[in-house]
XYZ file of N, CA and C in Angstrom:
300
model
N 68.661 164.192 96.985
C 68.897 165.610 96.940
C 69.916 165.927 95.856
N 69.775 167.096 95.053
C 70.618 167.526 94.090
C 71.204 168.133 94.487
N 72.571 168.089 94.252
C 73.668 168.995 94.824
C 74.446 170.155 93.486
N 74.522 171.246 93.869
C 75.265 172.012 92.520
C 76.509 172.498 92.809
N 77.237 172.621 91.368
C 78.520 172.624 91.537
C 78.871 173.833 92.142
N 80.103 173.955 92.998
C 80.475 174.836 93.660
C 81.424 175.607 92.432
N 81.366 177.339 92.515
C 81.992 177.970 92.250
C 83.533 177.834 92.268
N 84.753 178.385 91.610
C 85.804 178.514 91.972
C 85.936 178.989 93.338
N 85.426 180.213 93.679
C 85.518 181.342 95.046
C 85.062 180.062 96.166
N 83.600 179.643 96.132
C 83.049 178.972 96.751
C 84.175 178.044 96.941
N 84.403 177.071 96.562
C 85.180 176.112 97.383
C 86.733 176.322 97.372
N 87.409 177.265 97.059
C 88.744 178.150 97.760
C 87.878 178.486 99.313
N 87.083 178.876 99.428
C 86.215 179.400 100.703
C 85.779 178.163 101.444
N 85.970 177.124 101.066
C 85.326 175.856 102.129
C 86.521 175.402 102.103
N 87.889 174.965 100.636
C 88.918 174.513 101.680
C 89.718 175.411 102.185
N 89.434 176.240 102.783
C 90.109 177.184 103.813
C 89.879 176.799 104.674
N 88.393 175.979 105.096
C 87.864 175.754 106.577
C 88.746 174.181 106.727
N 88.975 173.521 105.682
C 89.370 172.464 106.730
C 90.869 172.341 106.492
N 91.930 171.271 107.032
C 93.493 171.044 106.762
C 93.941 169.874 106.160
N 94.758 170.204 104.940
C 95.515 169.262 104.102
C 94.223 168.817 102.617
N 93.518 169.583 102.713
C 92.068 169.105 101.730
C 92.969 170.172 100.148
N 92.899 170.126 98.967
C 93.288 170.836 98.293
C 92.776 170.607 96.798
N 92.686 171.285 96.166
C 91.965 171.358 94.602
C 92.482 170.224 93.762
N 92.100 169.774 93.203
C 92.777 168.834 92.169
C 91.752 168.579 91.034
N 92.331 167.610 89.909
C 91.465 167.800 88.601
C 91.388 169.159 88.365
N 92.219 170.174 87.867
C 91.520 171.278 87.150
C 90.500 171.556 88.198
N 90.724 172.032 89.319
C 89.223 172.609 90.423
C 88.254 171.451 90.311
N 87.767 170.234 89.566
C 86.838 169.933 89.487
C 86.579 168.685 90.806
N 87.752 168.147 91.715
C 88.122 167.752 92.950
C 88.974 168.425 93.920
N 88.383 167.695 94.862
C 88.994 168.179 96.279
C 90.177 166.619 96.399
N 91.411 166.695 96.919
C 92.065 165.442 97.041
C 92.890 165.972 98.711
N 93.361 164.499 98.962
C 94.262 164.937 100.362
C 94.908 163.030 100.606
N 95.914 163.171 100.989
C 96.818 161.842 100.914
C 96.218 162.038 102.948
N 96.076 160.732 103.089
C 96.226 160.826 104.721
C 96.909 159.272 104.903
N 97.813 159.534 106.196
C 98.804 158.887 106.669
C 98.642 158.383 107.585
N 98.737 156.684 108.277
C 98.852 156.319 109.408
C 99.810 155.559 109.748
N 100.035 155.229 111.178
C 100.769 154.271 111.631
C 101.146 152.872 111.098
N 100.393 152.510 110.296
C 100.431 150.970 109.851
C 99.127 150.733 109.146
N 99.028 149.728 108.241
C 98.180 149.182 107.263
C 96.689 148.978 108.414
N 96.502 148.755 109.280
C 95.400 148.146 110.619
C 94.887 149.622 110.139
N 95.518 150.660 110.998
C 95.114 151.892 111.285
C 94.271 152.523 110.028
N 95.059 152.519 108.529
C 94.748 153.081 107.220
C 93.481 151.907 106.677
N 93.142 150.717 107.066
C 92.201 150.021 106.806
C 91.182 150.529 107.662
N 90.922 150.359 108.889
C 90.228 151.108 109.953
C 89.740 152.133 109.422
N 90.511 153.338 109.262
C 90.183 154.274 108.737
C 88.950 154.296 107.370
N 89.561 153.556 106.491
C 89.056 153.419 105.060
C 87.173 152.702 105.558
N 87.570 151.815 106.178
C 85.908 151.072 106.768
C 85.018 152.011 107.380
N 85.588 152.716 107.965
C 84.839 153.884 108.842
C 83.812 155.005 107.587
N 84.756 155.459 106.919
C 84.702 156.045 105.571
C 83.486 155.260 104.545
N 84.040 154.248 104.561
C 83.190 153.410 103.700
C 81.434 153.479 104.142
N 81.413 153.109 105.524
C 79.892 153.813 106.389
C 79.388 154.606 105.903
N 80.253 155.707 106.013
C 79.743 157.299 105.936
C 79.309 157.313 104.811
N 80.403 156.947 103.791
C 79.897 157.366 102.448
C 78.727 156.794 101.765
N 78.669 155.363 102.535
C 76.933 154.492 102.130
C 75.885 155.249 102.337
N 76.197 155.846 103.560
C 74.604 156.902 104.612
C 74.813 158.266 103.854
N 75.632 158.700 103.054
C 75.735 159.982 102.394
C 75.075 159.344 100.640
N 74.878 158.038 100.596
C 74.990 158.085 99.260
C 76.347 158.149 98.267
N 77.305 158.670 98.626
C 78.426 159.587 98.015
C 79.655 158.737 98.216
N 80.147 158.212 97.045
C 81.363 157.413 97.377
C 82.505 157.969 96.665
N 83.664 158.175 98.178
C 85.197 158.614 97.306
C 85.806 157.821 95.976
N 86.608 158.257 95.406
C 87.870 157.070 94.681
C 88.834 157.447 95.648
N 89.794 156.525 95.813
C 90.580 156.284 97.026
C 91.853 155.207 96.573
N 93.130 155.340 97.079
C 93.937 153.778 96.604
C 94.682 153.977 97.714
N 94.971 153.030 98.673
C 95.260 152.284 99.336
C 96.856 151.338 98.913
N 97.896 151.779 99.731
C 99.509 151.175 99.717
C 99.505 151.709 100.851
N 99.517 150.098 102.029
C 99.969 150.290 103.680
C 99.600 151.376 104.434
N 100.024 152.169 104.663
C 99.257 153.303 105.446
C 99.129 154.600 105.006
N 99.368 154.516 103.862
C 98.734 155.417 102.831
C 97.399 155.572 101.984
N 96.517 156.271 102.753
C 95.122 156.411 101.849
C 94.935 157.937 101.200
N 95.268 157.436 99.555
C 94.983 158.811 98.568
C 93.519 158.951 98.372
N 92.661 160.215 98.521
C 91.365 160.492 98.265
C 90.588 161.363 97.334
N 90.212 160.803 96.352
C 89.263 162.372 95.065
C 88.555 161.870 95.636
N 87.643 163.141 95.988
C 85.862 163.786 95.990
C 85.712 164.069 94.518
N 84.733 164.352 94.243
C 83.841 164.894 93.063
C 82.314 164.434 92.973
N 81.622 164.917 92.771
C 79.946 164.698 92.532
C 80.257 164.734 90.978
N 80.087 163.461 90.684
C 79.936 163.271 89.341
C 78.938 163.741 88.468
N 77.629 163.739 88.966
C 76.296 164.060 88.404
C 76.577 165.909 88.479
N 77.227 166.580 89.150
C 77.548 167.935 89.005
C 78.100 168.277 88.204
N 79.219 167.447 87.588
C 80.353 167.576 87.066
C 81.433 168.707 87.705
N 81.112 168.224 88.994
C 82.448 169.031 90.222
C 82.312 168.734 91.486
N 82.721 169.445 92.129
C 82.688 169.830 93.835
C 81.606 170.468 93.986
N 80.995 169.543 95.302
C 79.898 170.240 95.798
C 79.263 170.152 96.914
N 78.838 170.862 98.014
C 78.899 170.838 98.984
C 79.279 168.847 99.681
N 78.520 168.242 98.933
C 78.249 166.724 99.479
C 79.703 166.425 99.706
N 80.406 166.995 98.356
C 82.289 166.488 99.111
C 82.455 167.249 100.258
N 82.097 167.905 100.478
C 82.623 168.775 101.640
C 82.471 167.937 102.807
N 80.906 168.131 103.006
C 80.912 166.840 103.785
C 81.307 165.608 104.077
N 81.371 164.803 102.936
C 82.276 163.828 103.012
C 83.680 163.938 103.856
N 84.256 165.294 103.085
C 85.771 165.444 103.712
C 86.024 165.732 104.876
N 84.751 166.160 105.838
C 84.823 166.315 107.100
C 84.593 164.884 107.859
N 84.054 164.311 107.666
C 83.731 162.913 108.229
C 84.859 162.171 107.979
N 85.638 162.545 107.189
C 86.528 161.712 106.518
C 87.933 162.298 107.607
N 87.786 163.094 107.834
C 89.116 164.127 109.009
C 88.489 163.513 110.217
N 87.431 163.693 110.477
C 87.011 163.119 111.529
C 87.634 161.722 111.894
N 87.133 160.776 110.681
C 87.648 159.220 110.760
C 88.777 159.131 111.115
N 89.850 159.960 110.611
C 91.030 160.203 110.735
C 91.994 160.156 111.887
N 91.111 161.307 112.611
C 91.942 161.563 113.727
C 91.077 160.147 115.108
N 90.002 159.164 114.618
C 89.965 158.420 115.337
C 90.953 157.304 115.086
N 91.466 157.043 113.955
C 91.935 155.913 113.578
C 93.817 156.325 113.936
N 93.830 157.542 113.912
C 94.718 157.846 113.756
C 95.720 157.814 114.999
């Protein structure tokens, strides 16, 4: 499935819906630092993620220091944000608050 790039308006309007998700690259990513208890928890997390993003097709960039996992979205083939990060970033909050 082809995904198209989201508008400026458009995704100010989707990250409104979720928390801690925020613009980065010049609008052309969505990024969000998420935090856990210990390196177990932020690995956990990251594997869970890793699933999702196989069955979406759609893989984050991400870096990893102990229980710190930094995250860009972008649909590269768009050359931006587009709905597919969105999704991603919900599964990815989701993972979150299990690991978390």
């Amino acid at each position: 499935m082809k995904y198209e790039k989201l508008d400026a308006a458009s995704m100010a309007a989707r990250l409104d819906e979720l928390h801690g998700w925020k613009a980065g690259r010049n609008g052309e990513a969505i990024e969000k630092q998420f935090v856990f208890r210990d390196f177990r928890q932020a690995f956990g997390f990251m594997t869970e993620c890793a699933l999702a993003a196989e069955k979406l097709d759609h893989h984050p960039e991400w870096f990893n220091v102990y229980k710190k996992v930094d995250v860009t979205l972008t649909t590269h083939s768009a050359g931006g944000v587009t709905e597919l990060d969105f999704k991603l970033a919900v599964l990815m909050d989701l993972a979150a608050a299990r690991n978390g």
